[in-house]
Short mmCIF file of C-alpha atoms and ligand atoms in Angstrom, two decimals:
data_model
loop_
_atom_site.label_atom_id
_atom_site.label_comp_id
_atom_site.label_asym_id
_atom_site.label_seq_id
_atom_site.Cartn_x
_atom_site.Cartn_y
_atom_site.Cartn_z
CA MET A 1 0.00 0.00 0.00
CA ALA A 2 1.43 3.37 -1.01
CA ASP A 3 1.61 5.94 1.76
CA LEU A 4 0.85 8.62 -0.79
CA VAL A 5 -0.30 8.71 -4.38
CA THR A 6 -0.25 11.86 -6.43
CA LEU A 7 -1.02 12.97 -9.97
CA GLY A 8 0.46 15.97 -11.72
CA GLU A 9 2.60 17.34 -14.49
CA THR A 10 6.37 17.38 -14.09
CA MET A 11 8.40 19.36 -16.58
CA VAL A 12 12.05 19.55 -17.44
CA ALA A 13 13.05 22.92 -16.01
CA PHE A 14 16.07 24.53 -17.64
CA ASP A 15 17.86 26.46 -14.95
CA PRO A 16 20.44 28.99 -16.21
CA ASN A 17 23.95 28.87 -14.82
CA GLU A 18 24.25 32.68 -14.86
CA THR A 19 21.96 35.48 -13.77
CA GLY A 20 20.54 37.93 -16.27
CA LEU A 21 17.99 38.07 -19.04
CA MET A 22 17.29 34.77 -20.76
CA ARG A 23 18.48 36.14 -24.09
CA HIS A 24 22.03 36.16 -22.72
CA SER A 25 21.89 32.71 -21.10
CA THR A 26 24.05 30.13 -22.80
CA LEU A 27 24.21 27.34 -20.23
CA TYR A 28 21.31 25.63 -18.51
CA ALA A 29 21.07 22.72 -16.07
CA PRO A 30 18.03 20.49 -16.60
CA ARG A 31 16.04 19.65 -13.45
CA ALA A 32 12.79 17.81 -12.77
CA ALA A 33 10.15 20.37 -11.75
CA GLY A 34 6.65 19.51 -10.65
CA SER A 35 4.91 20.30 -7.43
CA GLU A 36 3.39 16.83 -7.07
CA SER A 37 6.56 14.88 -7.85
CA ASN A 38 8.38 17.18 -5.40
CA VAL A 39 5.95 16.10 -2.67
CA ALA A 40 6.39 12.44 -3.64
CA ILE A 41 10.19 12.81 -3.57
CA GLY A 42 10.00 14.60 -0.21
CA LEU A 43 8.16 11.61 1.26
CA ALA A 44 10.35 9.01 -0.45
CA ARG A 45 13.48 10.65 0.99
CA LEU A 46 11.93 10.28 4.44
CA GLY A 47 11.41 6.57 3.81
CA PHE A 48 7.72 6.54 2.81
CA GLU A 49 6.22 4.79 -0.19
CA ALA A 50 5.19 7.41 -2.71
CA HIS A 51 3.58 6.85 -6.10
CA TRP A 52 3.58 9.55 -8.82
CA ILE A 53 1.14 9.24 -11.72
CA SER A 54 1.44 11.33 -14.84
CA ARG A 55 1.60 11.39 -18.61
CA LEU A 56 4.80 12.07 -20.52
CA GLY A 57 5.68 12.40 -24.18
CA LYS A 58 7.57 9.66 -25.94
CA ASP A 59 10.74 11.73 -25.92
CA GLU A 60 14.13 12.13 -24.29
CA PHE A 61 12.76 14.66 -21.78
CA ALA A 62 10.40 11.95 -20.52
CA GLU A 63 13.37 9.61 -20.05
CA PHE A 64 15.21 12.31 -18.11
CA LEU A 65 12.21 12.87 -15.81
CA LEU A 66 11.57 9.18 -15.24
CA ARG A 67 15.20 8.58 -14.32
CA SER A 68 15.23 11.57 -11.97
CA ILE A 69 11.99 10.72 -10.16
CA ARG A 70 12.43 6.96 -10.09
CA GLY A 71 16.01 7.48 -8.97
CA GLU A 72 14.63 9.19 -5.86
CA GLY A 73 12.75 6.04 -4.96
CA VAL A 74 9.31 7.15 -6.16
CA ASP A 75 7.07 4.53 -7.79
CA THR A 76 6.42 5.61 -11.39
CA HIS A 77 4.55 2.58 -12.70
CA GLY A 78 1.37 4.64 -13.20
CA VAL A 79 3.05 6.92 -15.77
CA SER A 80 1.74 6.57 -19.32
CA PHE A 81 3.21 7.84 -22.58
CA ASP A 82 1.71 9.86 -25.41
CA ALA A 83 3.27 9.56 -28.85
CA GLU A 84 1.37 12.62 -30.12
CA ARG A 85 2.05 15.14 -27.37
CA PRO A 86 5.38 16.28 -25.90
CA THR A 87 6.68 16.36 -22.34
CA GLY A 88 6.20 19.84 -20.85
CA LEU A 89 9.20 22.13 -20.47
CA MET A 90 9.95 25.30 -18.60
CA PHE A 91 12.78 27.80 -18.56
CA LYS A 92 13.88 29.82 -15.58
CA GLU A 93 15.26 33.33 -15.70
CA ARG A 94 17.20 34.50 -12.66
CA LEU A 95 17.71 38.24 -12.72
CA GLY A 96 20.64 39.87 -10.95
CA THR A 97 18.14 41.55 -8.62
CA GLY A 98 17.24 38.14 -7.17
CA GLU A 99 13.91 38.13 -9.05
CA GLN A 100 12.98 34.82 -10.70
CA ARG A 101 10.74 34.33 -13.72
CA VAL A 102 9.47 31.15 -15.34
CA TYR A 103 8.43 30.54 -18.93
CA TYR A 104 6.23 27.52 -19.55
CA TYR A 105 6.20 25.42 -22.71
CA ARG A 106 3.47 23.09 -21.51
CA ARG A 107 0.35 23.97 -23.47
CA GLY A 108 -0.83 20.83 -25.27
CA SER A 109 1.63 18.70 -23.32
CA ALA A 110 1.10 14.98 -22.70
CA ALA A 111 0.26 15.63 -19.04
CA SER A 112 -2.29 18.32 -19.86
CA ALA A 113 -4.31 15.68 -21.78
CA VAL A 114 -4.73 13.44 -18.71
CA LYS A 115 -8.24 12.06 -18.30
CA PRO A 116 -9.92 9.99 -15.55
CA GLU A 117 -9.45 6.66 -17.40
CA ASP A 118 -5.66 7.18 -17.36
CA VAL A 119 -5.51 6.62 -13.62
CA PRO A 120 -5.74 3.04 -12.35
CA THR A 121 -8.47 3.03 -9.68
CA ALA A 122 -6.51 0.65 -7.45
CA ALA A 123 -3.61 3.11 -7.29
CA ILE A 124 -5.88 5.61 -5.54
CA THR A 125 -8.00 3.28 -3.43
CA GLY A 126 -4.93 1.40 -2.18
CA ALA A 127 -3.14 4.51 -0.87
CA ARG A 128 -3.27 6.20 2.53
CA PHE A 129 -3.12 9.73 1.11
CA LEU A 130 -4.01 11.28 -2.23
CA PHE A 131 -2.18 14.57 -2.87
CA LEU A 132 -3.30 17.00 -5.56
CA SER A 133 -2.23 20.54 -6.30
CA GLY A 134 -4.32 23.30 -7.84
CA ILE A 135 -1.92 23.29 -10.78
CA THR A 136 -3.47 20.18 -12.36
CA PRO A 137 -7.05 21.49 -12.68
CA ALA A 138 -5.61 24.57 -14.40
CA LEU A 139 -4.08 22.50 -17.20
CA SER A 140 -7.22 21.49 -19.17
CA GLU A 141 -10.87 20.47 -18.86
CA SER A 142 -9.96 16.78 -18.79
CA ALA A 143 -7.24 17.36 -16.17
CA ARG A 144 -9.80 19.20 -14.04
CA GLU A 145 -12.27 16.38 -14.45
CA THR A 146 -9.55 13.91 -13.43
CA CYS A 147 -8.86 15.83 -10.20
CA PHE A 148 -12.53 15.76 -9.18
CA HIS A 149 -12.79 12.09 -10.11
CA LEU A 150 -9.77 11.22 -7.97
CA ALA A 151 -10.98 13.32 -5.03
CA ASP A 152 -14.34 11.49 -5.13
CA LEU A 153 -12.64 8.13 -5.43
CA ALA A 154 -10.51 8.95 -2.40
CA LYS A 155 -13.53 10.04 -0.38
CA GLN A 156 -15.53 6.90 -1.25
CA ASN A 157 -12.63 4.67 -0.23
CA GLY A 158 -11.47 6.31 2.98
CA VAL A 159 -8.25 7.67 1.42
CA GLN A 160 -7.19 10.98 2.98
CA PHE A 161 -7.24 13.72 0.35
CA ALA A 162 -4.68 16.52 0.72
CA LEU A 163 -4.93 19.62 -1.48
CA ASP A 164 -2.49 22.47 -2.01
CA PRO A 165 -4.11 25.23 -4.13
CA ASN A 166 -0.70 26.24 -5.53
CA LEU A 167 -2.06 29.11 -7.64
CA ARG A 168 -0.15 29.55 -10.92
CA ARG A 169 -1.15 32.90 -12.39
CA LYS A 170 0.44 31.99 -15.72
CA LEU A 171 -2.11 29.18 -16.07
CA TRP A 172 -5.33 30.86 -14.94
CA THR A 173 -6.70 33.97 -13.28
CA GLU A 174 -7.93 34.14 -9.69
CA GLU A 175 -11.49 34.47 -11.04
CA GLN A 176 -11.10 31.24 -13.02
CA ALA A 177 -9.36 29.44 -10.16
CA ARG A 178 -11.69 30.38 -7.27
CA PRO A 179 -14.78 28.24 -8.07
CA VAL A 180 -12.67 25.23 -9.01
CA LEU A 181 -10.35 25.41 -5.99
CA THR A 182 -13.26 26.15 -3.66
CA ALA A 183 -15.14 23.07 -4.88
CA LEU A 184 -12.02 20.88 -4.67
CA ALA A 185 -11.18 22.16 -1.17
CA ARG A 186 -14.66 21.13 0.01
CA LYS A 187 -13.70 17.54 -0.80
CA ALA A 188 -10.32 17.69 0.98
CA ASP A 189 -9.48 16.27 4.39
CA LEU A 190 -6.29 18.30 4.58
CA VAL A 191 -5.72 21.71 2.99
CA LEU A 192 -2.14 22.96 2.80
CA THR A 193 -2.22 26.52 1.54
CA GLY A 194 -0.16 29.65 1.26
CA ARG A 195 -1.67 32.52 3.26
CA ASP A 196 -2.10 34.51 0.05
CA GLU A 197 -4.01 31.62 -1.58
CA LEU A 198 -6.43 30.92 1.27
CA ALA A 199 -9.01 33.44 0.06
CA LEU A 200 -9.36 31.48 -3.20
CA LEU A 201 -10.80 28.54 -1.29
CA GLY A 202 -14.05 30.27 -0.41
CA PRO A 203 -16.30 33.25 -1.11
CA TRP A 204 -13.76 35.74 0.22
CA ASN A 205 -12.64 38.76 -1.74
CA ASP A 206 -9.75 39.89 0.40
CA GLN A 207 -6.62 38.15 1.55
CA PRO A 208 -6.43 37.42 5.31
CA THR A 209 -4.21 40.36 6.30
CA THR A 210 -5.12 40.11 10.00
CA ASP A 211 -4.89 37.08 12.28
CA ASP A 212 -8.64 37.35 12.94
CA ALA A 213 -9.40 37.11 9.22
CA LEU A 214 -7.03 34.16 8.88
CA GLN A 215 -8.73 32.31 11.73
CA GLN A 216 -12.17 33.12 10.40
CA MET A 217 -11.39 31.72 6.93
CA ALA A 218 -9.69 28.61 8.34
CA HIS A 219 -12.67 27.93 10.61
CA GLU A 220 -15.11 28.34 7.75
CA LEU A 221 -13.12 25.74 5.83
CA LEU A 222 -13.25 23.42 8.84
CA GLU A 223 -17.01 23.93 9.07
CA SER A 224 -17.32 22.95 5.41
CA GLY A 225 -15.81 19.54 6.21
CA VAL A 226 -12.04 19.98 5.90
CA LYS A 227 -10.40 18.29 8.90
CA ILE A 228 -7.07 20.15 8.99
CA VAL A 229 -6.03 23.50 7.48
CA ALA A 230 -2.30 24.27 7.40
CA VAL A 231 -1.33 27.78 6.33
CA LYS A 232 2.17 28.67 5.08
CA ASP A 233 3.27 32.25 5.57
CA GLY A 234 6.91 32.13 4.42
CA ALA A 235 9.32 33.98 6.69
CA ASN A 236 6.41 34.83 9.04
CA GLY A 237 5.93 31.20 10.02
CA ALA A 238 3.03 28.77 9.61
CA TYR A 239 -0.26 27.85 11.27
CA VAL A 240 -2.44 24.80 11.63
CA PHE A 241 -6.15 24.84 12.42
CA ALA A 242 -8.24 21.81 13.35
CA PRO A 243 -11.45 21.29 15.32
CA GLY A 244 -9.34 20.41 18.38
CA GLY A 245 -7.32 23.63 18.37
CA GLN A 246 -4.74 25.69 16.52
CA HIS A 247 -0.97 26.11 16.56
CA TYR A 248 1.62 28.51 15.18
CA THR A 249 5.30 27.97 14.48
CA PRO A 250 7.82 30.68 13.57
CA ALA A 251 9.88 30.09 10.43
CA TYR A 252 12.86 27.79 10.96
CA PRO A 253 16.08 29.84 10.67
CA VAL A 254 18.05 29.17 7.48
CA THR A 255 19.83 31.17 4.82
CA ALA A 256 17.55 30.80 1.82
CA VAL A 257 19.10 30.65 -1.64
CA ASP A 258 16.09 29.38 -3.66
CA THR A 259 12.54 29.31 -2.32
CA THR A 260 11.14 27.22 -5.21
CA GLY A 261 9.79 23.93 -3.89
CA ALA A 262 9.60 25.12 -0.27
CA GLY A 263 5.81 24.80 -0.23
CA ASP A 264 6.00 21.26 -1.61
CA ALA A 265 8.60 20.32 1.01
CA PHE A 266 6.32 21.74 3.72
CA ASP A 267 3.46 19.60 2.39
CA ALA A 268 5.64 16.48 2.39
CA GLY A 269 6.80 17.18 5.96
CA PHE A 270 3.25 17.70 7.18
CA ILE A 271 1.86 14.58 5.51
CA ALA A 272 4.85 12.58 6.82
CA GLY A 273 3.93 13.73 10.32
CA LEU A 274 0.34 12.56 9.85
CA LEU A 275 1.56 9.22 8.47
CA GLU A 276 3.64 8.85 11.64
CA ASN A 277 0.65 9.85 13.82
CA LEU A 278 2.54 12.82 15.25
CA PRO A 279 0.53 15.49 17.11
CA LEU A 280 -0.54 18.36 14.83
CA GLU A 281 1.85 20.81 16.47
CA ARG A 282 4.74 18.47 15.68
CA CYS A 283 3.50 17.95 12.08
CA LEU A 284 3.53 21.72 11.67
CA TYR A 285 7.04 22.09 13.03
CA GLN A 286 8.32 19.20 10.90
CA ALA A 287 6.69 20.75 7.84
CA SER A 288 8.27 24.11 8.50
CA VAL A 289 11.73 22.56 8.96
CA MET A 290 11.31 20.66 5.66
CA GLY A 291 10.17 23.83 3.88
CA ALA A 292 13.12 25.79 5.25
CA LEU A 293 15.68 23.11 4.33
CA ALA A 294 14.38 23.04 0.76
CA THR A 295 15.34 26.72 0.40
CA THR A 296 18.97 26.18 1.41
CA VAL A 297 19.93 24.62 -1.93
CA ARG A 298 19.21 25.62 -5.50
CA GLY A 299 16.52 23.47 -7.11
CA ASP A 300 13.14 22.18 -5.94
CA ILE A 301 14.19 18.97 -4.22
CA GLU A 302 17.95 19.04 -3.84
CA GLY A 303 17.78 20.35 -0.26
CA LEU A 304 15.28 17.77 1.01
CA PRO A 305 16.56 15.73 3.97
CA ASP A 306 16.31 12.05 4.83
CA MET A 307 14.60 11.14 8.11
CA GLU A 308 17.81 11.02 10.13
CA ASN A 309 18.85 14.50 9.09
CA LEU A 310 15.33 15.89 9.42
CA ARG A 311 15.24 14.68 13.04
CA ARG A 312 18.69 16.15 13.65
CA TYR A 313 17.63 19.56 12.34
CA MET A 314 14.38 19.38 14.29
CA GLU A 315 16.16 18.65 17.56
CA LYS A 316 18.97 21.16 17.07
CA PRO A 317 17.88 24.18 15.05
CA LEU A 318 20.52 25.99 13.06
CA GLN A 319 21.86 29.13 14.68
CA SER A 320 20.28 32.21 13.05
CA GLY A 321 20.46 30.73 9.59
CA GLY A 322 24.06 29.60 9.92
CA HIS A 323 25.52 26.14 10.31
CA ASN A 324 25.69 23.92 13.37
CA ARG A 325 29.16 22.98 14.49
O1 LIG B 1 6.54 24.07 -6.58
C1 LIG B 1 7.56 24.13 -7.53
C2 LIG B 1 6.91 23.83 -8.82
O2 LIG B 1 5.82 24.69 -8.95
C3 LIG B 1 7.71 24.07 -10.03
O3 LIG B 1 8.93 23.46 -9.95
C4 LIG B 1 7.07 23.65 -11.31
O4 LIG B 1 5.10 22.42 -10.87
C5 LIG B 1 5.59 23.42 -11.33
C6 LIG B 1 4.71 24.43 -11.90
O5 LIG B 1 3.66 24.04 -12.43
O6 LIG B 1 5.00 25.62 -11.85
#
């Protein structure tokens, strides 16, 4: 039985070796980039059984992604191949100011054509957790339909459904995203959201700028049937809300070099805590340590720890972002 099954698009991300406008970039490192495979890798590194389902083109990029993800110990047997459509790609641009931009080449990709029949039912019903991000329903009608189908399948079979809205403004607008994410969140047992994305999960127009507004929104989600709401607020820390109470943790001190993938690492850390039956406060702390560690290294997953190191960092926090001696 897989501890976690997830479905989503992973692209080859071309990461430039130098900073500056893309037009001047001559050297790129390819990396696997996909929120859902990041979560699966995060769990696999901690020793859990994670299964990633997707569609890839019949191309060399697909081979690169399979090798990268499988090489991390993630089960990829649910991946199917499309001879007509390519594997999605993205390019990163790292400006000298520290600003990062991404350019997607994923429209019409193999993964965007995913449909409910592509996912073996047993892969979902035999897992402890289903993880979906709000990126997948933004890819196409059939991808959206697949997300709702999987969420229903999870619910009917007692599989815990975890959702991260992961808003991607290059894929859809907030107006397009809100009804879809709100409906999907109503089916979730666990919502893992950025503070700035929380308002998209209900009929709220404004972001929760005050703690009262944050609590109010989280409680409304709990009243709608969600069992746990975890809220990520970057350097300001993170919160968890559940019917039994709420907790806050300050951000774990690290020197961040690349924040991409931090949210996925947080999700993996939190779900790992639930899989281990840790108290919610401990799940939150573990998640925040995972999220912080992911930022210490360039790339989405390169900074993710194994269980031994995660425990070490949890027991002995780094000194003000520096290194332990
Ligand atoms: O969370 C990091 C991912 O978002 C990124 O690596 C690629 O999944 C991705 C996306 O759709 O932007």
